[in-house]
CSV table of C-alpha atoms in Angstrom, one decimal:
chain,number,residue,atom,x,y,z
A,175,UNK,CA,35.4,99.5,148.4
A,176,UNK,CA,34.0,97.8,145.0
A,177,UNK,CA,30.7,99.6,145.8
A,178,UNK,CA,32.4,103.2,145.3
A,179,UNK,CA,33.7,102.2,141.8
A,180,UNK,CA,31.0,100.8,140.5
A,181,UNK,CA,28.7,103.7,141.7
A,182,UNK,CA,31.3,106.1,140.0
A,183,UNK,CA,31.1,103.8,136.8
A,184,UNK,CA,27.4,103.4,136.3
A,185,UNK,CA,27.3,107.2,137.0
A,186,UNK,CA,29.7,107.5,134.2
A,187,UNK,CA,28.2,104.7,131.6
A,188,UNK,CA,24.5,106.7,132.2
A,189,UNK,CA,26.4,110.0,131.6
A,190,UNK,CA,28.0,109.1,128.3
A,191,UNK,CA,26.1,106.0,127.2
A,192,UNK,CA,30.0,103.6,126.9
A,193,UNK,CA,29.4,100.2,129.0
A,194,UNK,CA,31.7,100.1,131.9
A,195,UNK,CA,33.6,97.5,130.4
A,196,UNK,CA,34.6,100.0,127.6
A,197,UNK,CA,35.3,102.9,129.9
A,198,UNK,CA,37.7,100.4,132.1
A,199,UNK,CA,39.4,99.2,129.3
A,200,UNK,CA,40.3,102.3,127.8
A,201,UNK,CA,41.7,103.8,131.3
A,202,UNK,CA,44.2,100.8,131.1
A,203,UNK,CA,44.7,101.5,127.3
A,204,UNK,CA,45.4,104.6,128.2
A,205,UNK,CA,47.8,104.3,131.5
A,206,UNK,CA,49.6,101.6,129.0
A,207,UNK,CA,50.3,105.0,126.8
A,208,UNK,CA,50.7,107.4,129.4
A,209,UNK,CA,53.7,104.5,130.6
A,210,UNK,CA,55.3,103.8,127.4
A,211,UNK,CA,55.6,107.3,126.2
A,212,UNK,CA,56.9,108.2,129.0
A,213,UNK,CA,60.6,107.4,128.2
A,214,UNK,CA,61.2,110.3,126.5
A,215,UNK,CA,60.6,112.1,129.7
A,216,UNK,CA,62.7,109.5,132.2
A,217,UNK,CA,65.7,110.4,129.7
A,218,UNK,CA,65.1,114.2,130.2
A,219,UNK,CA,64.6,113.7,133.9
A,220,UNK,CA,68.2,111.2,134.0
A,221,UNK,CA,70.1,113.7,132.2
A,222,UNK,CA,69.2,116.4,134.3
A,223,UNK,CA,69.9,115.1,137.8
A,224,UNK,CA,72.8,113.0,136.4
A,225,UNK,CA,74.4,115.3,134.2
A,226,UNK,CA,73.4,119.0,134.8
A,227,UNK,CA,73.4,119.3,138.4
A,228,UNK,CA,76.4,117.6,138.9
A,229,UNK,CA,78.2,119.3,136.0
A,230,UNK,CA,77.3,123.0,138.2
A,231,UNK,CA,78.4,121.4,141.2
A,232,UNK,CA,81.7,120.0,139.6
A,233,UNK,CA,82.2,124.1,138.4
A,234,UNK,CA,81.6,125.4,141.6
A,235,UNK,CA,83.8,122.9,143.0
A,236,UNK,CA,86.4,123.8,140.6
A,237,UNK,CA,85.6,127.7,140.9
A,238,UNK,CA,86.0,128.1,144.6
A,239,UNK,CA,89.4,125.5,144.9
A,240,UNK,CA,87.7,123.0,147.4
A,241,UNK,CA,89.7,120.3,147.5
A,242,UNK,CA,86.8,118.2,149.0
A,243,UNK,CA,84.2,119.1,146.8
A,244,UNK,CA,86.2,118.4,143.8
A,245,UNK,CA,87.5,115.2,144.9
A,246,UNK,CA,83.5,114.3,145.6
A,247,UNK,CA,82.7,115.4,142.4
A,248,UNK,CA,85.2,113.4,140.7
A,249,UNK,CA,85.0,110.6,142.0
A,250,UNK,CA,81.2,111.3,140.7
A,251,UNK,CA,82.1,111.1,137.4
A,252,UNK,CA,84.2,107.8,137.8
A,253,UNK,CA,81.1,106.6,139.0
A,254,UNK,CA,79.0,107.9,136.1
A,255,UNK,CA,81.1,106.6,133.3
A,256,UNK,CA,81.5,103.5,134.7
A,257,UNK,CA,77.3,102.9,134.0
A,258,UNK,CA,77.2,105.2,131.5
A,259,UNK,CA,79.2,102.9,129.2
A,260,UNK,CA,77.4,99.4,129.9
A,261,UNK,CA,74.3,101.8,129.3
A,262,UNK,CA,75.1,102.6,126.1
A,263,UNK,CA,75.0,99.1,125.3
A,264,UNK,CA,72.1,98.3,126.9
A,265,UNK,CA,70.2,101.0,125.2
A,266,UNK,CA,70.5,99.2,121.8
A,267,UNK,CA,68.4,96.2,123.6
A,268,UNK,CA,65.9,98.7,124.8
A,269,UNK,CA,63.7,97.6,122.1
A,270,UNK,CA,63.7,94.5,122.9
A,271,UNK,CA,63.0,95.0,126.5
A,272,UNK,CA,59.8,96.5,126.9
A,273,UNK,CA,59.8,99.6,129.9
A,274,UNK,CA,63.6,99.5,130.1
A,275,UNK,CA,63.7,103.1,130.3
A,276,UNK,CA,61.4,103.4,132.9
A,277,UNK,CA,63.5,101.3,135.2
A,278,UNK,CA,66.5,102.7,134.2
């Protein structure tokens, strides 16, 4: 309900004397931040679930001499370099496209 917010906002333009029109706009200034800085951490987060986990599976698999689990795994990395190596290309655009790492 509008009502709610507003209530919330005057209580918050009386508290520390910034209009509500202010305190709105610096929220989205600051999601807008919170968003673009974030690609440092969508890398991070991509190379662990697509590199290290997989990479101690593929050991295990190799460890315990599972046929099955290393044909799964190897076909995983098929998979992997074959979008790893248009991503690489698509990286050097990344500037160019705003939030590209976020949807990658």
């Amino acid at each position: 309900d509008k009502a709610v917010y507003y209530k919330y906002l005057q209580q918050l333009e009386d508290k520390t004397k910034v209009p509500k029109t202010k305190l709105v706009l610096g929220l989205i200034a600051v999601t807008v931040l919170l968003v673009l800085s974030s690609a440092s951490f969508c890398n991070f987060a991509s190379l662990l679930l697509g590199g290290v986990f997989p990479a101690y599976q593929s050991v295990l698999a190799l460890q315990t001499n599972n046929a099955e689990g290393q044909k799964r795994w190897l076909t995983y990395w098929v998979v992997f370099a074959v979008f790893l190596i248009p991503d690489f290309f698509f990286d050097m655009v990344s500037g160019i496209v705003s939030l590209y790492p976020q949807f990658k």
